[in-house]
Coordinates of C-alpha atoms in Angstrom, one line a residue:
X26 CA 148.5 174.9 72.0
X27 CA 152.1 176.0 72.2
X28 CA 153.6 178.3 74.5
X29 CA 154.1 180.7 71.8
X30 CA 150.5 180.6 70.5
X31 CA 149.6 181.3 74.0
X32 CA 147.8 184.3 75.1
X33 CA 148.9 186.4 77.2
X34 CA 147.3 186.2 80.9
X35 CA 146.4 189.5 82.1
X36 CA 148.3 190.0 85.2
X37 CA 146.7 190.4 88.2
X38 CA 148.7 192.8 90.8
X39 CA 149.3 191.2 93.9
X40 CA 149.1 193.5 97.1
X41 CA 152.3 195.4 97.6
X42 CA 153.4 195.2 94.1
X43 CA 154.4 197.5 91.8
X44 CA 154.4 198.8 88.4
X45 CA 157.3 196.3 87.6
X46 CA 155.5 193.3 88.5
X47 CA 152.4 194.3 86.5
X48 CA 155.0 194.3 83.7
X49 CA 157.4 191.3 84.2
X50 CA 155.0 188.7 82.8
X51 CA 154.4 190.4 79.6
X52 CA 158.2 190.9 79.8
X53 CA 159.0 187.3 79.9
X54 CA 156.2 186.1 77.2
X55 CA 158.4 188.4 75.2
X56 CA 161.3 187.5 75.6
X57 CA 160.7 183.7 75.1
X58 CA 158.8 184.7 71.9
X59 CA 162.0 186.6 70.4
X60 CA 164.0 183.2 71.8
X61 CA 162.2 181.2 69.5
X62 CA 162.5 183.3 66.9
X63 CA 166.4 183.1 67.0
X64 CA 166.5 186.8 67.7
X65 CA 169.7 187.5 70.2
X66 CA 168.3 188.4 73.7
X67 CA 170.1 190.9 75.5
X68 CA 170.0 191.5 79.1
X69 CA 169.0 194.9 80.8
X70 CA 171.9 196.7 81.9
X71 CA 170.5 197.8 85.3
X72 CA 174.0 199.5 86.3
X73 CA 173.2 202.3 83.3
X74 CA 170.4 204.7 84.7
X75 CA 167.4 205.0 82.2
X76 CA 167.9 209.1 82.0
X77 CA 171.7 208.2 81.1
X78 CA 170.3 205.6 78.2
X79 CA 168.0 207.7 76.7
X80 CA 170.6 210.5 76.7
X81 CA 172.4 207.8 74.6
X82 CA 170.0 207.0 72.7
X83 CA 169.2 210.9 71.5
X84 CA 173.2 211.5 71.3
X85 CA 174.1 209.4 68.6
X86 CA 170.8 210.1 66.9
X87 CA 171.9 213.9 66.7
X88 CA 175.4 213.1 65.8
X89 CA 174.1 211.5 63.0
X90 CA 171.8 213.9 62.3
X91 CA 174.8 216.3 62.2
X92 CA 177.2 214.2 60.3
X93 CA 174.2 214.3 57.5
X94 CA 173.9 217.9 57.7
X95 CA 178.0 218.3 57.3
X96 CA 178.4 216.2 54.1
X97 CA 175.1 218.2 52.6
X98 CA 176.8 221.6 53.4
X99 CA 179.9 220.2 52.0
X100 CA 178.3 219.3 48.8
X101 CA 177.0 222.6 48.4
X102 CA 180.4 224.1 49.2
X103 CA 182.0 222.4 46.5
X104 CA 178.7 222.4 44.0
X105 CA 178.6 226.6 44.9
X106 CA 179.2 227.4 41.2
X107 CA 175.5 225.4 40.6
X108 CA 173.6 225.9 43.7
X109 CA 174.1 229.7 44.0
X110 CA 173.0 230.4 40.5
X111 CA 169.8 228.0 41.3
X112 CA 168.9 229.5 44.3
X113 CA 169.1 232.9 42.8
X114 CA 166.8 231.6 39.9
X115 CA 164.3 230.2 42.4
X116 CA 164.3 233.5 44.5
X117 CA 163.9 235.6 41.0
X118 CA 161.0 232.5 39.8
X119 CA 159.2 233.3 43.6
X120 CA 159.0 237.6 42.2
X121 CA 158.4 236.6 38.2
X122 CA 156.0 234.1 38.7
X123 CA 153.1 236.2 40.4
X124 CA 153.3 238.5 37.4
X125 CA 153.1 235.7 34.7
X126 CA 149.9 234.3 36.5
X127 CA 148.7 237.7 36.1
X128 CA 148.5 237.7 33.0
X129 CA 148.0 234.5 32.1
X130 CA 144.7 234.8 34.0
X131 CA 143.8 237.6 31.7
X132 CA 144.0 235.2 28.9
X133 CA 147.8 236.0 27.8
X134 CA 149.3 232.8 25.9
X135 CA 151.5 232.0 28.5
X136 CA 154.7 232.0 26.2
X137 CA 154.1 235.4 26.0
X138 CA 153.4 236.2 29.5
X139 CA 156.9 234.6 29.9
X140 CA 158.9 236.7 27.8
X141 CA 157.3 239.9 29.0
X142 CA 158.2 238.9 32.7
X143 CA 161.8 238.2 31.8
X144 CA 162.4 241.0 29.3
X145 CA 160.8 243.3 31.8
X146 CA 162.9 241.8 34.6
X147 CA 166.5 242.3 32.0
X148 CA 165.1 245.8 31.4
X149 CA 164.6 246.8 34.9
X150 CA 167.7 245.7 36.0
X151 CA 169.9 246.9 33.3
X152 CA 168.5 250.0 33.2
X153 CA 169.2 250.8 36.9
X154 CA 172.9 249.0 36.4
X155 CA 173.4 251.4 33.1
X156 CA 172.5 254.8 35.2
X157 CA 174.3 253.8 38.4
X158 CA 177.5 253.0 35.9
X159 CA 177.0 256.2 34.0
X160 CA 177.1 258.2 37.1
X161 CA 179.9 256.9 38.5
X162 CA 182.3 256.8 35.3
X163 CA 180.7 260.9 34.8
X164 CA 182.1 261.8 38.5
X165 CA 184.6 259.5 39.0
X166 CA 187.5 262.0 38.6
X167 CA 185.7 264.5 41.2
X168 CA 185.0 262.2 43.0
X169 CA 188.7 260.9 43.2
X170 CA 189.5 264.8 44.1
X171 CA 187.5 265.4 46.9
X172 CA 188.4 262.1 48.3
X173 CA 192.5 262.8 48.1
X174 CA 191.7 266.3 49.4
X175 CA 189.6 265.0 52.4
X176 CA 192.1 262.9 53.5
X177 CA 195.2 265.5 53.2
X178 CA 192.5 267.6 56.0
X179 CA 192.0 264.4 58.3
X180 CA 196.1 263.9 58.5
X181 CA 196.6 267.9 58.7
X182 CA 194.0 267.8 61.8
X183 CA 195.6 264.6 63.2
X184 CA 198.7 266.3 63.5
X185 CA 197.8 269.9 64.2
X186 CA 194.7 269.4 65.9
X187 CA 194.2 268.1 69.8
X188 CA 195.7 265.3 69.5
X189 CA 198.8 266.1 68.0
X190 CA 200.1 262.9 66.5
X191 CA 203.2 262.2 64.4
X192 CA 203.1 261.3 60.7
X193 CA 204.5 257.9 62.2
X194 CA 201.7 257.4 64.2
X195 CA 199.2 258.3 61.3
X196 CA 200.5 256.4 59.1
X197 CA 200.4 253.4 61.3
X198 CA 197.4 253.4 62.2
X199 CA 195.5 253.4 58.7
X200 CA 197.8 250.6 58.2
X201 CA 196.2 248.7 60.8
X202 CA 193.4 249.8 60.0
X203 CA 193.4 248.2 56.5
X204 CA 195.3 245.6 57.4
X205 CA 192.2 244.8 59.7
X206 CA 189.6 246.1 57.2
X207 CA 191.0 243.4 54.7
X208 CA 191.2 240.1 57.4
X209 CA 187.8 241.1 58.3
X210 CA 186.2 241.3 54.8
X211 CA 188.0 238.2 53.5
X212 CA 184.8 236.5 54.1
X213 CA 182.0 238.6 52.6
X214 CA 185.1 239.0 49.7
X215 CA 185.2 235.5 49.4
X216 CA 181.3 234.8 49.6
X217 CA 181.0 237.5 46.5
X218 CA 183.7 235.7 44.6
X219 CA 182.5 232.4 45.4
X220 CA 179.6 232.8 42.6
X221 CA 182.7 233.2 39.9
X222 CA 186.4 234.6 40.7
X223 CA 186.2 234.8 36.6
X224 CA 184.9 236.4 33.9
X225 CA 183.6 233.2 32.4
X226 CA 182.0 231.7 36.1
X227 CA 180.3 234.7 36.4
X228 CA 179.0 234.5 33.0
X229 CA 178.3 230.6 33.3
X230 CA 176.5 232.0 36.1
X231 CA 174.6 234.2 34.4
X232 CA 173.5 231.7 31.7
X233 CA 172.5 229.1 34.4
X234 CA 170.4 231.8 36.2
X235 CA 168.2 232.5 32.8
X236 CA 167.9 229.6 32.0
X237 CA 167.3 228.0 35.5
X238 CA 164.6 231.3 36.0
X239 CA 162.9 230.1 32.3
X240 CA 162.6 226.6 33.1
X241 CA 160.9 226.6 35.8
X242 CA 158.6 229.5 34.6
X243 CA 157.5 227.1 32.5
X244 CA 157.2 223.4 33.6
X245 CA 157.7 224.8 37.4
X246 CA 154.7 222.8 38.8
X247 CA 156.2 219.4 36.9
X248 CA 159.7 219.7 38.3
X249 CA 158.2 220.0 41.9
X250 CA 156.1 216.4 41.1
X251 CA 158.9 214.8 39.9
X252 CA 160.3 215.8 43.0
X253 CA 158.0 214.3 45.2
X254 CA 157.7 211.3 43.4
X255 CA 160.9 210.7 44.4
X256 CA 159.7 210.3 48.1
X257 CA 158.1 207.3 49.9
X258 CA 154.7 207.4 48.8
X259 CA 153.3 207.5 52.6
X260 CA 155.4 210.4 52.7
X261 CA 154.4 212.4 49.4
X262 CA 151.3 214.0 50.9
X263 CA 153.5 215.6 53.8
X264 CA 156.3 216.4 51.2
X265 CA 154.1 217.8 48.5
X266 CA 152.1 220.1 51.3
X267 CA 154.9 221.4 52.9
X268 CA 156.6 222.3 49.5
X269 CA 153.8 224.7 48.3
X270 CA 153.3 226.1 51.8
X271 CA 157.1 226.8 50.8
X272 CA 156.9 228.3 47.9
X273 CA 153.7 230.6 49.2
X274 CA 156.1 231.6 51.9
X275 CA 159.1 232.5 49.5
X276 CA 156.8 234.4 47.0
X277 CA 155.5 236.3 50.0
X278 CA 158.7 237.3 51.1
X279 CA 160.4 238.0 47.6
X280 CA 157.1 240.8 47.0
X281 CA 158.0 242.1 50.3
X282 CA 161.4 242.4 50.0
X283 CA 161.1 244.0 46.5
X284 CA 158.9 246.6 49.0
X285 CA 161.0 247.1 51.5
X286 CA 164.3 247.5 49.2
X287 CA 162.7 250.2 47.5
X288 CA 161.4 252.2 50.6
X289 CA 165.2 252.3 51.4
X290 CA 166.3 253.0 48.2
X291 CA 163.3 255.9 48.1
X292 CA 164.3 257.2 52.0
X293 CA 168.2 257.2 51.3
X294 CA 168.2 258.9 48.0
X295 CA 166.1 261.5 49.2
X296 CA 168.1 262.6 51.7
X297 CA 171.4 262.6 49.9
X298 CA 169.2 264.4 47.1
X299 CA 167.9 267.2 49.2
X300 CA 171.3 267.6 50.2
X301 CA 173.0 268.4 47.4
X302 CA 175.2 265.1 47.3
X303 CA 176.6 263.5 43.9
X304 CA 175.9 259.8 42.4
X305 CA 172.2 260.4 44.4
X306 CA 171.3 256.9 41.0
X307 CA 174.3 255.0 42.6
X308 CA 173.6 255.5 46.1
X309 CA 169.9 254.7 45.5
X310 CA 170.5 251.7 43.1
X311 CA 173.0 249.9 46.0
X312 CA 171.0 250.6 48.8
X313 CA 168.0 248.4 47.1
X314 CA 170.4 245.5 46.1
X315 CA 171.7 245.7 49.8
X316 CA 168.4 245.8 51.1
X317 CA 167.9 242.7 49.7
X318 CA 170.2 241.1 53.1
X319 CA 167.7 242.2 55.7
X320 CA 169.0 244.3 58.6
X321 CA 172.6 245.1 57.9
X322 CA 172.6 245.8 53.6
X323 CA 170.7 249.1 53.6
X324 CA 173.3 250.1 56.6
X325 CA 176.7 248.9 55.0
X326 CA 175.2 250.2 51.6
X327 CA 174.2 254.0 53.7
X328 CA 177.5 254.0 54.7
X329 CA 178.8 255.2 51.1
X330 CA 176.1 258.0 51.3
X331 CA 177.7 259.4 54.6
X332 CA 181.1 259.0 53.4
X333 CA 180.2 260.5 49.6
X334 CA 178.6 263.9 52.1
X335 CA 181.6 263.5 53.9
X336 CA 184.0 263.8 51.7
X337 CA 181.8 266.7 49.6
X338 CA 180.0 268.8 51.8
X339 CA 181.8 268.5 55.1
X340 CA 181.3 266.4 58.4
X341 CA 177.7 268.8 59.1
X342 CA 176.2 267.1 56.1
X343 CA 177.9 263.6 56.8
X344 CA 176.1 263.8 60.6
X345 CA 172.8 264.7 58.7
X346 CA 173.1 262.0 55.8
X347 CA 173.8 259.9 59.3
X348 CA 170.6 260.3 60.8
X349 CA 168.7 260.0 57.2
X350 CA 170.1 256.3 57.5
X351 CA 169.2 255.8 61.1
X352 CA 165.8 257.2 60.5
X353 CA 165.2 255.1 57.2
X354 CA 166.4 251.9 59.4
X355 CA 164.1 253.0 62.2
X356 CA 160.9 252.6 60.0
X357 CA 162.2 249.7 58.6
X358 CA 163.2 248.0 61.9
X359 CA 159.7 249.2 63.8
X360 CA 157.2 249.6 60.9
X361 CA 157.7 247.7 57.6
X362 CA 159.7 244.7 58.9
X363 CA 157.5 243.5 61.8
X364 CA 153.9 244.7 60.0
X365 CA 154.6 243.3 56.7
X366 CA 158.0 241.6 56.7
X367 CA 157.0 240.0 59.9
X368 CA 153.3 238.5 59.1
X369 CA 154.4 237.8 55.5
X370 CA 157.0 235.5 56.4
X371 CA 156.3 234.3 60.5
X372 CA 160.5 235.0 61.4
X373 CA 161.0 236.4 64.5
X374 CA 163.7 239.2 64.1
X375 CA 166.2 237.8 66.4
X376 CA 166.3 235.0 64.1
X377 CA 166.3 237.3 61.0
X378 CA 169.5 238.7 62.5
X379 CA 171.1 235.4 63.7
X380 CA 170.1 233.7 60.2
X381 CA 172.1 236.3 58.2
X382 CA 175.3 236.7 60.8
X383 CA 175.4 232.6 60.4
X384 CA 174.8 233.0 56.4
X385 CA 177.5 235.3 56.2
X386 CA 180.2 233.2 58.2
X387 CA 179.3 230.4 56.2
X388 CA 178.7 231.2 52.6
X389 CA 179.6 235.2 52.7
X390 CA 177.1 237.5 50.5
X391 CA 175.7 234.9 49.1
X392 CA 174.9 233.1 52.7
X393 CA 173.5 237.0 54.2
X394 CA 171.1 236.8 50.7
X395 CA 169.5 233.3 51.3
X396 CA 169.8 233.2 54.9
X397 CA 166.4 234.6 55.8
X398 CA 163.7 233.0 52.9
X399 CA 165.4 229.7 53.7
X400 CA 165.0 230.0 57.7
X401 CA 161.6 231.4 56.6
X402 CA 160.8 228.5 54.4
X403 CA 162.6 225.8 56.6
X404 CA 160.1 227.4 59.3
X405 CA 157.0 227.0 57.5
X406 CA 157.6 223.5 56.1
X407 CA 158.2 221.9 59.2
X408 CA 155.5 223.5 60.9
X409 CA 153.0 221.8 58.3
X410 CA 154.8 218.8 58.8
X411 CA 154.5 218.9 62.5
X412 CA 151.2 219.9 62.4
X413 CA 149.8 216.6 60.8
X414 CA 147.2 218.8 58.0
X415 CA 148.5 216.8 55.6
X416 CA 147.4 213.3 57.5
X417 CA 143.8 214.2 56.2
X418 CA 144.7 215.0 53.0
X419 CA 144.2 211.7 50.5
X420 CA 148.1 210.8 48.9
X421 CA 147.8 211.1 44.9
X422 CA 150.5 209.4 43.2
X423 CA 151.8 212.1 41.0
X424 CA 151.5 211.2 37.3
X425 CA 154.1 213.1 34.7
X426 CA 153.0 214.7 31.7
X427 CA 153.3 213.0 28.4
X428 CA 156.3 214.9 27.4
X429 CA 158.3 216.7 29.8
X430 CA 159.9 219.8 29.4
X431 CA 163.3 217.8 30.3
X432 CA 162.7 214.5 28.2
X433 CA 164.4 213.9 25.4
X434 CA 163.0 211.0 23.9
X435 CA 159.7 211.5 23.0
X436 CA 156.8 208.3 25.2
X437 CA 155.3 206.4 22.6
X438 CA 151.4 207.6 22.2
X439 CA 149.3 204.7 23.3
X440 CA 146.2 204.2 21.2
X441 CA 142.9 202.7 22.0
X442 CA 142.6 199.4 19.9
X443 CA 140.5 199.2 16.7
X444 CA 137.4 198.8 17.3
X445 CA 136.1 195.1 15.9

């Protein structure tokens, strides 16, 4: 018997010894076995303390990890014109696609369960679009009015009031003022733009959104198995898991949002109808598209209510239309977002806010809209990752349908053979 094919004696530890001497044998029979391999054998470096290797070790593992993370965000940078349209089509799929299991359970054909769901979706949407529009164009010269004749009393009571500044100084200072206003918003401007700084991107857009949205209202479930086939199979059980815990999560918080936007929207316009305010459609229809970017879109969006009583009714209404906002915000903040935001999609609201100021330096609008489901997504997926569920569930190799939705070329139909 060779050295090689040797066992290995257990070592016996000799009095005074340590833990080192227990392993130096085992050490050695190691060594000598990667020796005779022809593996390279590389001494210890003793001078390096083990903390400071490890450190190492976990460094360039990160930087990696971060150079990866870089050339994906990169991608999707210069791919925006695709993956912002997708993204909206997934988030519109996770709202559209409880309703067309609806009815499909109450024996719809589901062909027509999808065109119901996206002509009521087109119907919804451009009907709340057509009002707001018609409002503004009806009151647009008013509104144009008041707004010149506001600001004439603002620079009257600059320079006559208390503080008695110049028209110099006035003029100035809204100069800085937008001058600021416009560095500042260059990023939400250019997140907004980002989805098509064209009539024919946004429309492009458009298109790819529909017909993103029907796709995977139809074949969704085959799209996501192609997916994971594309995975390791060891890996497809944990992939396929964590993907529907996913998409539970995203459905959750699309009904929930659709809640909350229109508690907002109901709150805000209201108030500014109780008092007496113009475009009440307007102010209603863009506080529940703001509300869709949690924390700050119903504020930025009751902003315009303020300044619209304002500019109409005077700086009493304005205060009042203030603390409409603030109150609306305040059930929001204590009430709907931690009872039903919160257990619907498990994100704590530090990171809601952290999630959408990072998604808005990054990506603008678009970044503040898909920060939150995707932290809450990202959040749920690796938890059932981490928590090894999916270790005792049995790996099924995902088999495609005869004819997918996305084929082209029809598989040729296998028959049985002709019976003798």
């Amino acid at each position: 018997m060779s050295d090689i094919d040797r066992p290995v004696p257990s070592p016996t530890t000799a009095p005074g010894a340590g833990p080192d001497a227990n392993r130096a044998p085992a050490r050695a029979w190691f060594q000598r076995r990667r020796r005779d391999l022809g593996e390279p054998i590389e001494p210890a470096d003793e001078t390096v303390p083990r903390g400071m290797r490890i450190a190492g070790a976990w460094s360039w593992r990160l930087l990696l990890i971060g150079a990866v993370l870089a050339v994906v965000i990169f991608l999707i940078i210069q791919l925006k014109l695709i993956v912002i349209p997708v993204l909206i089509a997934v988030l519109l799929a996770g709202l559209l696609v409880p309703f067309k299991d609806f009815l499909v359970r109450h024996r719809w054909p589901k062909w027509l369960a999808i065109v119901v769901v996206l002509i009521t979706l087109i119907v919804v949407v451009g009907g709340l679009l057509y009002l707001a529009i018609w409002q503004v164009t009806r009151q647009s010269g008013e509104l144009q009015k008041q707004s010149v004749a506001s600001f004439n009393d603002l620079q009257a009571w600059l320079t006559s009031g208390p503080l008695g500044l110049s028209p110099d100084q006035i003029s100035n200072a809204f100069a800085s003022i937008g001058k600021s206003i416009q560095q500042d918003s260059q990023v939400f401007l250019s997140g907004a733009l980002s989805v098509g700084s064209t009539l024919g991107h946004v429309f492009a857009g458009a298109l790819l959104v529909l017909f993103s949205t029907i796709f995977i209202l139809i074949d969704g479930k085959s799209i996501w198995g192609w997916i994971v086939r594309v995975f390791p199979k060891r890996s497809r059980a944990a992939i396929d898991g964590a993907g529907k815990a996913g998409w539970v999560t995203l459905k959750n918080f699309a009904k929930v949002q659709v809640l909350v936007a229109s508690i907002d929207a109901l709150g805000i316009g209201l108030g500014a109808f109780f008092l007496g305010l113009p475009l009440v459609i307007p102010i209603s229809v863009l506080v529940f598209l703001g509300s869709f970017i949690p924390v700050v879109g119903a504020v930025v969006t009751g902003a315009l209510a303020i300044f619209i009583a304002l500019v109409f009714k005077g700086w009493v209404f304005a205060l009042i239309m203030l603390g409409v906002v603030l109150l609306v915000q305040q059930i929001e903040g204590h009430i709907l977002q931690p009872l039903i935001m919160g257990s619907a999609v498990k994100v704590h609201p530090l990171a809601v806010v952290l999630a959408v100021a990072a998604g808005s330096l990054l990506a603008g609008i678009p970044g503040a809209l898909f920060a939150v489901p995707f932290v809450a997504v990202l959040n749920v997926m690796v938890h059932y990752i981490a928590s090894g569920v999916w270790r005792n569930t049995p790996t099924s190799d995902y088999t495609p349908p005869e004819r997918a939705i996305w084929e082209t070329v029809p598989r040729p139909v296998r028959r049985p053979p002709a019976r003798q």
